[in-house]
mmCIF file of C-alpha atoms and ligand atoms in Angstrom:
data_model
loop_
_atom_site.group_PDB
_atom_site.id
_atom_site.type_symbol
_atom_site.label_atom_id
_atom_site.label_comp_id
_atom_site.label_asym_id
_atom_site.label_seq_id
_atom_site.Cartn_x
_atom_site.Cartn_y
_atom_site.Cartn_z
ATOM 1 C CA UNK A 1 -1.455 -2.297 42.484
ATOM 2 C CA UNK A 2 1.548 0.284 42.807
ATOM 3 C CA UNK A 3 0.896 3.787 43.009
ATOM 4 C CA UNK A 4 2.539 6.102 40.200
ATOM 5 C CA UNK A 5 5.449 7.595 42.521
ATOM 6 C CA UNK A 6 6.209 3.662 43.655
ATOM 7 C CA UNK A 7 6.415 2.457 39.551
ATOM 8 C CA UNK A 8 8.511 5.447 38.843
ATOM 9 C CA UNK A 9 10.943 4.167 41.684
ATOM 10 C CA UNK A 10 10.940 1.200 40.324
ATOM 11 C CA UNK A 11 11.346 2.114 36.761
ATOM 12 C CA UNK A 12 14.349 4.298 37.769
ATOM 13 C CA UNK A 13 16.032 1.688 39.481
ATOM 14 C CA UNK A 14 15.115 -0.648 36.515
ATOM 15 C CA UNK A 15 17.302 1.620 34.012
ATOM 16 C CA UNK A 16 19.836 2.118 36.217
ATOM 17 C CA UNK A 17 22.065 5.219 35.989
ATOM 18 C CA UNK A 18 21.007 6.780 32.382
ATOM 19 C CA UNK A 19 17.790 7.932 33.817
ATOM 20 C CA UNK A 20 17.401 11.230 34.529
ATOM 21 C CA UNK A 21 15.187 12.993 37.398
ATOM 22 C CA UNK A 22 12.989 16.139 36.965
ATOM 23 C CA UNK A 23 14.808 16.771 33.529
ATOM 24 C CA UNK A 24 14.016 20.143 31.592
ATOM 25 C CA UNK A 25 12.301 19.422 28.285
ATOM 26 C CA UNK A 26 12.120 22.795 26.493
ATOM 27 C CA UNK A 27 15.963 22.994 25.372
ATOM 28 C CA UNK A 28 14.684 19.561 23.320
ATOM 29 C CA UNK A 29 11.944 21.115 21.642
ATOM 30 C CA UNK A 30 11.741 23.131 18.688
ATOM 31 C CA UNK A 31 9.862 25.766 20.588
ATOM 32 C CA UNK A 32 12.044 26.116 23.573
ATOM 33 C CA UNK A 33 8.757 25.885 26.007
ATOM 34 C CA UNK A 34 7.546 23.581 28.912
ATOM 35 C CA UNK A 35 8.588 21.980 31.916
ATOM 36 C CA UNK A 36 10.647 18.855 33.097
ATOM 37 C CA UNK A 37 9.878 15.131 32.361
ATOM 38 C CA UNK A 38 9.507 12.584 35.513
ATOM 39 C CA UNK A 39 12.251 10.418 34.062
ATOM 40 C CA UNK A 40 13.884 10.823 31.206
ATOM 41 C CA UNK A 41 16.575 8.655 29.240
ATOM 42 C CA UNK A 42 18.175 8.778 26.414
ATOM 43 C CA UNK A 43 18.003 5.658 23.739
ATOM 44 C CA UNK A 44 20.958 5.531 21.169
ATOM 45 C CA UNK A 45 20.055 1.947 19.980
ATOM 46 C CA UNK A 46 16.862 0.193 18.796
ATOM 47 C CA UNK A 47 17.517 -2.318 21.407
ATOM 48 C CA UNK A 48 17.802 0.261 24.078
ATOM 49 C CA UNK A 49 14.733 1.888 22.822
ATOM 50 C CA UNK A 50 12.693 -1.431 23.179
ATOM 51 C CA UNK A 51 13.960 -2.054 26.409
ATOM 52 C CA UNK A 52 13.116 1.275 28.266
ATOM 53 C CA UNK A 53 9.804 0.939 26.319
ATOM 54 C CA UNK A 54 8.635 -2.410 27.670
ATOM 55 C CA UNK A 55 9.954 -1.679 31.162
ATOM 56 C CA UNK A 56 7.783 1.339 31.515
ATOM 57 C CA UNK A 57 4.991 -0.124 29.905
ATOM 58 C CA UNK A 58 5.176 -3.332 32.294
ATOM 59 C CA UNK A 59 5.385 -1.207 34.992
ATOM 60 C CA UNK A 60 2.507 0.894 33.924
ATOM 61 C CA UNK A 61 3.998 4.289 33.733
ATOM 62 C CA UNK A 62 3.108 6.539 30.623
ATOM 63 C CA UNK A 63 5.804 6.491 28.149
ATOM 64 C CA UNK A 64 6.266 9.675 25.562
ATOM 65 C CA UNK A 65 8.940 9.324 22.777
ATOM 66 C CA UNK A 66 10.666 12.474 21.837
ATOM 67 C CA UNK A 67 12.006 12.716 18.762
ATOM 68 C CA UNK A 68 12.998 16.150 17.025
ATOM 69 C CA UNK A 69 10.060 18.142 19.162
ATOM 70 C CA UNK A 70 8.988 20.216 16.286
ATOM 71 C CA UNK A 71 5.603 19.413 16.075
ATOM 72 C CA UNK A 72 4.847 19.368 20.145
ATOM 73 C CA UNK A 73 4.021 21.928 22.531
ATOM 74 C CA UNK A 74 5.098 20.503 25.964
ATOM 75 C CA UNK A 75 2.991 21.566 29.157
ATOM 76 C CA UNK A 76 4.189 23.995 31.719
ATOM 77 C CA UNK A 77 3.965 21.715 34.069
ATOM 78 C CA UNK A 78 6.175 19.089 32.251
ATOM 79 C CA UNK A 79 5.443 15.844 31.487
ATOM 80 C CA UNK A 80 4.265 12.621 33.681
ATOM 81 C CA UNK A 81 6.299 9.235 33.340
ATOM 82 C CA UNK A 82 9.018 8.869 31.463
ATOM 83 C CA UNK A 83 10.067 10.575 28.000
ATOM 84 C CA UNK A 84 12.747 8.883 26.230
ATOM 85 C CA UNK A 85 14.734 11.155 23.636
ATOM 86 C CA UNK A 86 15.336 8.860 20.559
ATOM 87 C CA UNK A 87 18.443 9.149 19.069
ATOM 88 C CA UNK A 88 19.031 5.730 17.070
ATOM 89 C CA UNK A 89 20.693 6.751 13.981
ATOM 90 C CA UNK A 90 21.118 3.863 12.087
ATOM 91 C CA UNK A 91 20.501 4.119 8.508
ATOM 92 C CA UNK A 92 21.471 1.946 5.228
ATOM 93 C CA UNK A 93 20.418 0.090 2.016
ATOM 94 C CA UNK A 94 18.930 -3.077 2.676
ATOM 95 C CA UNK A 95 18.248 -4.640 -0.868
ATOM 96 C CA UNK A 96 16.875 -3.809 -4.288
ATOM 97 C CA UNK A 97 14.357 -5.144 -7.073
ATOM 98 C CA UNK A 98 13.949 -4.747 -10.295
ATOM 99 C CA UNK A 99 10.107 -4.102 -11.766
ATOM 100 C CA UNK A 100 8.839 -4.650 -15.016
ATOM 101 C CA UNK A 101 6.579 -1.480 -16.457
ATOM 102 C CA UNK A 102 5.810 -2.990 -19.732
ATOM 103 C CA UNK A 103 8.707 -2.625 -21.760
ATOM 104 C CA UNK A 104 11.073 -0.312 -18.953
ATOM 105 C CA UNK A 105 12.194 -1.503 -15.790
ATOM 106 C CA UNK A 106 11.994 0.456 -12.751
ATOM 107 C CA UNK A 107 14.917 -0.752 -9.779
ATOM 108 C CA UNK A 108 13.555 -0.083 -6.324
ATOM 109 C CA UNK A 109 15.889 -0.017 -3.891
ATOM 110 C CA UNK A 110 15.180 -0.700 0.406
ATOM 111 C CA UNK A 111 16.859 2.039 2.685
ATOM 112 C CA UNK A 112 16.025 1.339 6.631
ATOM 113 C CA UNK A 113 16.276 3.875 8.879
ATOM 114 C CA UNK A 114 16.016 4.020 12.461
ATOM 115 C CA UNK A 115 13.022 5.876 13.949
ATOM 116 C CA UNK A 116 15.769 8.563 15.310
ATOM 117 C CA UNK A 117 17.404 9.460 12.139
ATOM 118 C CA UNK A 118 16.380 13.065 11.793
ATOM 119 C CA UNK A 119 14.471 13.141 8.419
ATOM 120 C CA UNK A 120 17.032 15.529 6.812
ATOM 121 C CA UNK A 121 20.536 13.210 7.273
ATOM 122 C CA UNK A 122 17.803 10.287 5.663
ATOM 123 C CA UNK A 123 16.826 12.964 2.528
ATOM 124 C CA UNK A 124 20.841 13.703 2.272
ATOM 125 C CA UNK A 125 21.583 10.091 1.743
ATOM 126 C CA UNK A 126 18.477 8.813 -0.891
ATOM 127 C CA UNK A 127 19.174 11.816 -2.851
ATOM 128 C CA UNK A 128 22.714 11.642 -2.543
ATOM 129 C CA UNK A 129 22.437 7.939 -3.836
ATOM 130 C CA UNK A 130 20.112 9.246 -6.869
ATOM 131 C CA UNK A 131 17.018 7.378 -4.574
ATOM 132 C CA UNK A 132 13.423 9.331 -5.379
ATOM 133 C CA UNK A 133 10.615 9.798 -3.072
ATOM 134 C CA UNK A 134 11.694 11.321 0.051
ATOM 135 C CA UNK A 135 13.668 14.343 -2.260
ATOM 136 C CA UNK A 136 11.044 17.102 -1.681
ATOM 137 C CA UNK A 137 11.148 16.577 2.314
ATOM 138 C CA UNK A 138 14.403 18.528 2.520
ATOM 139 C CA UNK A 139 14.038 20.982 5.265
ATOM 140 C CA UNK A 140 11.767 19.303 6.939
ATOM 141 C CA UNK A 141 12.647 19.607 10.869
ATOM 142 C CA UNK A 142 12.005 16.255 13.192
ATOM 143 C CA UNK A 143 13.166 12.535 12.880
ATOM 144 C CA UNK A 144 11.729 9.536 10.790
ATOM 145 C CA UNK A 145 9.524 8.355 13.638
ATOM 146 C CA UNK A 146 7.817 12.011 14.088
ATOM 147 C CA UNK A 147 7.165 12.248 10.420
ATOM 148 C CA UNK A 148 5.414 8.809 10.222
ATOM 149 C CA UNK A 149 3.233 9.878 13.376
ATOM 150 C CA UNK A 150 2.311 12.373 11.384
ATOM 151 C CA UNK A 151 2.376 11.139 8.117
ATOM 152 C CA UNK A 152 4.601 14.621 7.292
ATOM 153 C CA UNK A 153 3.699 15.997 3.933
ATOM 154 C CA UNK A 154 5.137 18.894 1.778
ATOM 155 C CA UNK A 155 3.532 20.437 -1.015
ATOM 156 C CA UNK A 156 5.697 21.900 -3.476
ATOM 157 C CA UNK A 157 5.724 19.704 -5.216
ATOM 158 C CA UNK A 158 3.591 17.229 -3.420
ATOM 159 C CA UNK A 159 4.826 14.044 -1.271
ATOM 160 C CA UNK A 160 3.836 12.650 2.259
ATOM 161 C CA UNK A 161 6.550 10.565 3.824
ATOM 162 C CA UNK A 162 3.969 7.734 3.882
ATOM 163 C CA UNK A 163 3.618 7.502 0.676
ATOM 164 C CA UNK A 164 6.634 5.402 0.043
ATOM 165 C CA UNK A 165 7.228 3.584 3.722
ATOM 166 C CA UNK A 166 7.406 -0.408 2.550
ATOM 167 C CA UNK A 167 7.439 -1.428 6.287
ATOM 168 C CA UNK A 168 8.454 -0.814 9.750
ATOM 169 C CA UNK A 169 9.238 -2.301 12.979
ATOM 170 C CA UNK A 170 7.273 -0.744 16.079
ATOM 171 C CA UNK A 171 6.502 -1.984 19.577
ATOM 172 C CA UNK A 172 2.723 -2.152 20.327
ATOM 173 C CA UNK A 173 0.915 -1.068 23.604
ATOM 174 C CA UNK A 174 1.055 -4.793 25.072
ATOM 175 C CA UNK A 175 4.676 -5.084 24.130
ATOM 176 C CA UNK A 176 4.601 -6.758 20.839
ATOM 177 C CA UNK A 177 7.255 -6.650 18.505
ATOM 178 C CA UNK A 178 6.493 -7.101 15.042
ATOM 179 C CA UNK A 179 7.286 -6.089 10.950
ATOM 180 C CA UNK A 180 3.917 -3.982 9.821
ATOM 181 C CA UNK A 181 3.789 -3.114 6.044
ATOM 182 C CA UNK A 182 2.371 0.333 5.000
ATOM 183 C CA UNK A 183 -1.213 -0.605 4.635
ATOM 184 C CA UNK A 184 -0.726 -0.791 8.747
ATOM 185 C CA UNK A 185 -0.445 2.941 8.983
ATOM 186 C CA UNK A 186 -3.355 4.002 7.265
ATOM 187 C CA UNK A 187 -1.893 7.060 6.609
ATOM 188 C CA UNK A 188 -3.925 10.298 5.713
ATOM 189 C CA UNK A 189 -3.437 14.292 5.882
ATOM 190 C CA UNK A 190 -1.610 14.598 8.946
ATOM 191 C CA UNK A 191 -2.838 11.259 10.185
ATOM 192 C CA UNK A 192 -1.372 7.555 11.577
ATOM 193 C CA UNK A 193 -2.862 4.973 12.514
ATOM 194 C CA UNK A 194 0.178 4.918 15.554
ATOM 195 C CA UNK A 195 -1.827 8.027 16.836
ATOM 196 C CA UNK A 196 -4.799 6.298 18.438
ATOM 197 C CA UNK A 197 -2.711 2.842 18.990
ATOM 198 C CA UNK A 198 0.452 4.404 20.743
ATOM 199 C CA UNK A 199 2.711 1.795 18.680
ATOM 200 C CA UNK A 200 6.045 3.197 19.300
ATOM 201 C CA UNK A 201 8.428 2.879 15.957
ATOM 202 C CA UNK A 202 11.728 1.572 16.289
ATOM 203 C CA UNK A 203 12.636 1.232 12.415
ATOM 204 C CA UNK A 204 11.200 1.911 8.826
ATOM 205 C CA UNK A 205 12.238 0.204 5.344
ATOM 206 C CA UNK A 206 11.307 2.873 2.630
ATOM 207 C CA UNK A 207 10.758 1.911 -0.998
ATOM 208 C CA UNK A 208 12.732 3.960 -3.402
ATOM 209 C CA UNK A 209 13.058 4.377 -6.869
ATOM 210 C CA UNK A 210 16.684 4.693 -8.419
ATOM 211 C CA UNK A 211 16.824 7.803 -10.795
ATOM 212 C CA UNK A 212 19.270 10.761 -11.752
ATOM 213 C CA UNK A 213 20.656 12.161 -8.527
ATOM 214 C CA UNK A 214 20.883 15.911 -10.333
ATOM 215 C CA UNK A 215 17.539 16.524 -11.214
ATOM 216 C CA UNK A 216 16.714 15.201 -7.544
ATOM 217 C CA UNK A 217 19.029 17.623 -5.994
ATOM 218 C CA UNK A 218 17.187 20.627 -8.025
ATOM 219 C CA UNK A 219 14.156 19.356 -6.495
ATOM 220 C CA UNK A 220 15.641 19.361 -2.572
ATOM 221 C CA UNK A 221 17.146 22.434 -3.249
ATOM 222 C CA UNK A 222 14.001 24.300 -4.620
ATOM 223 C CA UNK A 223 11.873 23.107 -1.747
ATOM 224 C CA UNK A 224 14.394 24.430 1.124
ATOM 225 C CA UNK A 225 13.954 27.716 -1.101
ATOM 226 C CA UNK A 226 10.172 27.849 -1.218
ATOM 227 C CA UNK A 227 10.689 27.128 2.931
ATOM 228 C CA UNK A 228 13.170 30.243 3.357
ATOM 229 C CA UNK A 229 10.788 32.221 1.390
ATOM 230 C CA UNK A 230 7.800 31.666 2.819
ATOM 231 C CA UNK A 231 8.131 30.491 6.552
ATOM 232 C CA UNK A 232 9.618 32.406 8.967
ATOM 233 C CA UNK A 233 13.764 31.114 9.586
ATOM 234 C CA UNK A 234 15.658 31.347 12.435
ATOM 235 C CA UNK A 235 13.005 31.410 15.130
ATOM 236 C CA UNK A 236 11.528 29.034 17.800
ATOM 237 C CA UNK A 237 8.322 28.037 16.625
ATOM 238 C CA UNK A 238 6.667 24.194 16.076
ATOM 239 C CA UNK A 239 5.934 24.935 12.132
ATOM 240 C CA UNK A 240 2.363 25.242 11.320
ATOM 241 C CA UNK A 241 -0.526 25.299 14.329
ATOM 242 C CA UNK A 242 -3.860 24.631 12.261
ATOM 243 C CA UNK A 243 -4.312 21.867 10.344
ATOM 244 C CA UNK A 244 -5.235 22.988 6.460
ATOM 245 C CA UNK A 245 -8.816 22.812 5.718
ATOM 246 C CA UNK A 246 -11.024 20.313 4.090
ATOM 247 C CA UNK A 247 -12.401 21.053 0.465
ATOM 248 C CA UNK A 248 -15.945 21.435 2.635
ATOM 249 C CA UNK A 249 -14.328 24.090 4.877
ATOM 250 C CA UNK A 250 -12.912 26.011 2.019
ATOM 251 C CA UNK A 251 -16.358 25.745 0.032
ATOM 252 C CA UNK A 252 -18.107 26.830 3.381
ATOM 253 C CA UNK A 253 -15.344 29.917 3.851
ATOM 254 C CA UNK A 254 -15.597 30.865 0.260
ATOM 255 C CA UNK A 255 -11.326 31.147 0.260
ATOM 256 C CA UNK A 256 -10.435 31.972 -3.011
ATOM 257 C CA UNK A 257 -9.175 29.750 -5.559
ATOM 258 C CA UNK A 258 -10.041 26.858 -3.343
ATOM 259 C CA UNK A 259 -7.274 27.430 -1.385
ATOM 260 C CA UNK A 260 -7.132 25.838 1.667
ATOM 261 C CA UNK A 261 -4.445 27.407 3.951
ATOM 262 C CA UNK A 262 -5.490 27.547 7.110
ATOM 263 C CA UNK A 263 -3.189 30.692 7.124
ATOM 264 C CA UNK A 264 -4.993 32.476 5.122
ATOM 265 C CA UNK A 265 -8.278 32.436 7.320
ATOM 266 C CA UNK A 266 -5.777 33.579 10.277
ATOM 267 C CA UNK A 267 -4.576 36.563 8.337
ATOM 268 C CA UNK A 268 -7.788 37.393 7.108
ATOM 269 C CA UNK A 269 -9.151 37.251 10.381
ATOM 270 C CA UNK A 270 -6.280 39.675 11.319
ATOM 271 C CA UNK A 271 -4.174 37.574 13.535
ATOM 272 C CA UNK A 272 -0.473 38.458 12.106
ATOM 273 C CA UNK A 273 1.549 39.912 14.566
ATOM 274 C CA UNK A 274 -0.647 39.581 17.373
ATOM 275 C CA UNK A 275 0.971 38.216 20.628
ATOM 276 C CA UNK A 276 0.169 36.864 24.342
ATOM 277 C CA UNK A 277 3.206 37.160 26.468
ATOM 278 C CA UNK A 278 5.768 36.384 24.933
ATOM 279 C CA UNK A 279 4.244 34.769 22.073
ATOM 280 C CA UNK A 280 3.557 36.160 19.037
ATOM 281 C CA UNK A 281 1.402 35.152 15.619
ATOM 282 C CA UNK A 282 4.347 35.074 13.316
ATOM 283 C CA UNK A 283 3.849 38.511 10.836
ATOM 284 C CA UNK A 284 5.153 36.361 7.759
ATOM 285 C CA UNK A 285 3.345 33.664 7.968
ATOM 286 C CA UNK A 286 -0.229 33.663 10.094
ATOM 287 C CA UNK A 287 -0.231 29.659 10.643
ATOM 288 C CA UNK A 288 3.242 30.049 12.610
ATOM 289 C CA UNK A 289 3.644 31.036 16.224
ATOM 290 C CA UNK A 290 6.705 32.163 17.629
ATOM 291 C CA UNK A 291 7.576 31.929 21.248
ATOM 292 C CA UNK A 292 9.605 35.612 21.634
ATOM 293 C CA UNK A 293 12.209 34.766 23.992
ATOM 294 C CA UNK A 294 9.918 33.935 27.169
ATOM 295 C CA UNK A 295 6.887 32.270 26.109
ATOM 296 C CA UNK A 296 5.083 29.916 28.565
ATOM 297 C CA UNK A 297 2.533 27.216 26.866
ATOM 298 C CA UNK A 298 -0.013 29.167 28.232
ATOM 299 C CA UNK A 299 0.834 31.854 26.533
ATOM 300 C CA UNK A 300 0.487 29.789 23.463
ATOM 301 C CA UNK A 301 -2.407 27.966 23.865
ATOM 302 C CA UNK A 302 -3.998 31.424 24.410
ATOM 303 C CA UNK A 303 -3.461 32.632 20.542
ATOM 304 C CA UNK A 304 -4.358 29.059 19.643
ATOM 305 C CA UNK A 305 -7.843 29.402 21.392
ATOM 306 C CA UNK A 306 -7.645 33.268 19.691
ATOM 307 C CA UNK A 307 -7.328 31.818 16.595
ATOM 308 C CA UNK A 308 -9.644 29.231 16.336
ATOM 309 C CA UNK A 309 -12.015 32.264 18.008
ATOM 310 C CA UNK A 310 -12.197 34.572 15.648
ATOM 311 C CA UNK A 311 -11.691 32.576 12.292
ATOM 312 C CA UNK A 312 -15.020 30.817 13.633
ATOM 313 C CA UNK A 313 -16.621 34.146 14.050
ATOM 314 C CA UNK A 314 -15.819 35.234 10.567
ATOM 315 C CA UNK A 315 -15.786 32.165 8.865
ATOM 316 C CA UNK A 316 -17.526 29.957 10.618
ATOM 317 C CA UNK A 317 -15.152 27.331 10.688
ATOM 318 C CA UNK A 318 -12.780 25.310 13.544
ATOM 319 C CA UNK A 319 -9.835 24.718 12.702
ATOM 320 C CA UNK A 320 -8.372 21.721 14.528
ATOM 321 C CA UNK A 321 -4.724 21.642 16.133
ATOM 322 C CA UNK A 322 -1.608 20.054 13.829
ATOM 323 C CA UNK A 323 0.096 20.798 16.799
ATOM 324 C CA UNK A 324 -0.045 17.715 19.791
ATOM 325 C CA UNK A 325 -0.320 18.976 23.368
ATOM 326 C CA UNK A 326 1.684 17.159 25.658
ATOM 327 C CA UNK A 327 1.833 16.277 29.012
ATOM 328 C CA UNK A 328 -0.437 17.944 31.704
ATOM 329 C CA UNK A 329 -2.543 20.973 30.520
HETATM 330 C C1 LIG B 401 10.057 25.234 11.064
HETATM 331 C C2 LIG B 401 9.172 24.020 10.953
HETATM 332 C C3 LIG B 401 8.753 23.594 9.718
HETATM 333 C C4 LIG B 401 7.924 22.456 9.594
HETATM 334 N N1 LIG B 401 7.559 22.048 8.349
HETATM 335 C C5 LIG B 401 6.755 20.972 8.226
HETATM 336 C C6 LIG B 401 6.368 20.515 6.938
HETATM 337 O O1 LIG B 401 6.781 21.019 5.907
HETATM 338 N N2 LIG B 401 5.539 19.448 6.865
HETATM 339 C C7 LIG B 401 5.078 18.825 7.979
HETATM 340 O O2 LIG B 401 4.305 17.865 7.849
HETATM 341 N N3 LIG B 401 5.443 19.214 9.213
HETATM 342 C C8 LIG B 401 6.274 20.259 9.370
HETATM 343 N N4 LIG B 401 6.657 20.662 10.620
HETATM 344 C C9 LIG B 401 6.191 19.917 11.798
HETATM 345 C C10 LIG B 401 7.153 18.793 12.259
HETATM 346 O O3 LIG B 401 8.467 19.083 11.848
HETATM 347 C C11 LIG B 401 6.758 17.415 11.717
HETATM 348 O O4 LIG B 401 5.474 17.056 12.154
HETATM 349 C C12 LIG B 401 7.760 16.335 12.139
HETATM 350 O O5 LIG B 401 7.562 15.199 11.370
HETATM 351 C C13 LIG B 401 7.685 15.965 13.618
HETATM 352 O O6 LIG B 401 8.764 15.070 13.909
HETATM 353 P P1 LIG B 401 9.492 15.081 15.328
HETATM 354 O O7 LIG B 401 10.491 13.986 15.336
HETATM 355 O O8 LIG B 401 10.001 16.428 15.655
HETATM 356 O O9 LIG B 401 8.290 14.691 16.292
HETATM 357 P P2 LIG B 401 8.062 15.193 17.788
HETATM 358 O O10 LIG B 401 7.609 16.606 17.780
HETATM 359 O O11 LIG B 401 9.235 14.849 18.633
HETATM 360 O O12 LIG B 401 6.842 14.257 18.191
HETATM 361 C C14 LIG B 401 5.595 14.377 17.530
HETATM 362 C C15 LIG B 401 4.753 13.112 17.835
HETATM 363 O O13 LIG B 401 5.381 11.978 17.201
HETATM 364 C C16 LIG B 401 5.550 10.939 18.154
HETATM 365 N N5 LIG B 401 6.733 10.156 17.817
HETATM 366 C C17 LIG B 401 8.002 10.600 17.587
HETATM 367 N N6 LIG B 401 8.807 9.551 17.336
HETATM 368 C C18 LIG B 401 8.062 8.434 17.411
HETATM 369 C C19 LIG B 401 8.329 7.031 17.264
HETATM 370 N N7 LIG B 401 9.567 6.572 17.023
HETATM 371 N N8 LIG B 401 7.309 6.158 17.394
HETATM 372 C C20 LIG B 401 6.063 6.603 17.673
HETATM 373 N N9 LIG B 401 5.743 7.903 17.849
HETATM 374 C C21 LIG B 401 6.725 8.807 17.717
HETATM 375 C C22 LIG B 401 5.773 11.696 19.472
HETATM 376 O O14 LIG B 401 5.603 10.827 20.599
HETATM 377 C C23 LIG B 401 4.710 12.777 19.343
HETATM 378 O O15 LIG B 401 3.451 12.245 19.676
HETATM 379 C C24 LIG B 401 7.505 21.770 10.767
HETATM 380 C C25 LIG B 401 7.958 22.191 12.026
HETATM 381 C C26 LIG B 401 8.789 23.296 12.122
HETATM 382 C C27 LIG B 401 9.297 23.693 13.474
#
């Protein structure tokens, strides 16, 4: 058995020249925090991808796939093994079908995407080609492979990106390569299956239904307005930190309306504009933190323990992380 510094010898000298040593993660996340990866490569094809996959993983070294880095908060300390920032970008229309609904049809056309594609260049081109189902997802930061790891939703109006995956081509643990439909991902509220398996995703075929391009547009359009008015814009932040609540939790906090915005416990609870170092609950929008200029995740895991503090003090409910820790904390 090889110790970890021998396998990450080996794994560098395995992928050759494009690997990277000691290589500073934070100018790769949304957030702008953390410190450097082991290795780190970058994969511009689904081949290359695969291959710097199944080399780690035969070589037993931890392997984290970056993708846009807005939903991460990387460690101060960095990150273990090797990270491998996904940049495939294929994308394209891989067939059609028509469906009989009674006396209408319905065509339903296949666009694949690589895992890499960030999700906003894949919106562009199914709305541009008058495709529905991913429309209301404009704005919405991170690549394909991010947002089926999280099963990325948006609410006005409603639509998880999960809803209309028809399959996708990942890479399990042992190396496996093989064509899962969406049943596979048993996707939920902020939930994968490819959370608790570590399948990494090299493709996805998403079912889409052919309608008029215009009235899709209005739809993109109005949800990158309802984003601009109500989350904060130009800052470095990983979107939302709480996960919203259950319809128990929002029974057992009483929120009004049913509502059940985490945010709203936070700023009840008093949290806006409250800051550790330099980061700060954001004042617009309670369920945002914003690293300041010189935050450390430290600093932010110290409003996230604040957080889940005091709305358990007044409302006596946790409220779990949306956000993923990574690497060594
Ligand atoms: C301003 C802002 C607004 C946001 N708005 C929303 C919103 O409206 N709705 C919402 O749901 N989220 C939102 N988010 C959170 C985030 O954008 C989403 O969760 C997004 O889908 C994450 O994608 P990513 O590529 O950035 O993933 P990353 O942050 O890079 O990674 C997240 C996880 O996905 C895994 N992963 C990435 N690619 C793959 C792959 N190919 N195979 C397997 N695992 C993979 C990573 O290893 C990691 O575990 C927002 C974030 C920000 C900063």
């Amino acid at each position: 058995m090889i110790n970890m510094n021998e396998a990450l010898e080996k794994l560098k000298q395995v992928l050759g020249e494009r690997v990277q040593v000691d290589y500073p993660l934070a100018p790769l996340t949304t957030f702008k925090i953390g410190g450097p990866a082991d290795l780190y490569l970058e994969a511009r094809t689904a081949d290359e991808l695969l291959e710097a996959v199944s080399h780690a993983r035969l070589l037993s070294v931890p392997v984290f796939i970056l993708g846009g880095g807005s939903n991460i908060l990387i460690s101060d300390k960095g990150v273990r093994g090797l990270v491998i920032k996904n940049l495939t970008k294929h994308i394209g229309i891989k067939g059609m079908k028509v469906q009989k609904q009674g006396a209408k049809e319905k065509k339903i056309v296949f666009v694949e995407a690589d895992s890499g594609v960030p999700m906003n260049m894949l919106v562009r081109f199914t709305v541009e080609e008058g495709l529905a189902g991913l429309h209301m997802h404009l704005g919405l930061p991170g690549s394909v492979g991010g947002a089926l790891y999280m099963n990325s939703k948006w609410t006005h109006p409603n639509g998880y990106v999960g809803d209309c995956v028809y399959q996708a081509r990942v890479v399990t643990v042992t190396g496996e390569e093989k064509i899962v439909p969406q049943s596979y991902f048993h996707f939920g509220y902020d939930t994968s299956t490819i959370q608790k398996t570590k399948d990494v995703v090299i493709s996805v075929v998403f079912a889409l239904e052919a309608t008029d391009k215009a009235a899709l547009w209005a739809i993109a359009n109005e949800s990158i307005t309802h984003r601009k008015n109500t989350q904060p814009q130009g800052v470095f932040t990983a979107g939302c930190t709480f996960k919203n609540l259950t319809h128990a939790q929002s029974l057992m906090a009483k929120t009004p309306n049913g509502t059940l915005s985490a945010g709203y416990l936070l700023d009840h609870a008093g949290l806006k504009g409250v800051s550790r170092g330099g980061a700060m609950i954001s004042p617009m929008h309670a369920n945002f933190i914003v690293n300041t200029g010189k935050a450390t995740a430290k600093d932010v895991i110290e409003l996230i323990e604040l957080g889940q503090e005091k709305v358990k003090e007044q409302f006596g409910i946790t409220l779990s992380e949306e956000i993923e820790r990574v690497g060594e904390f």
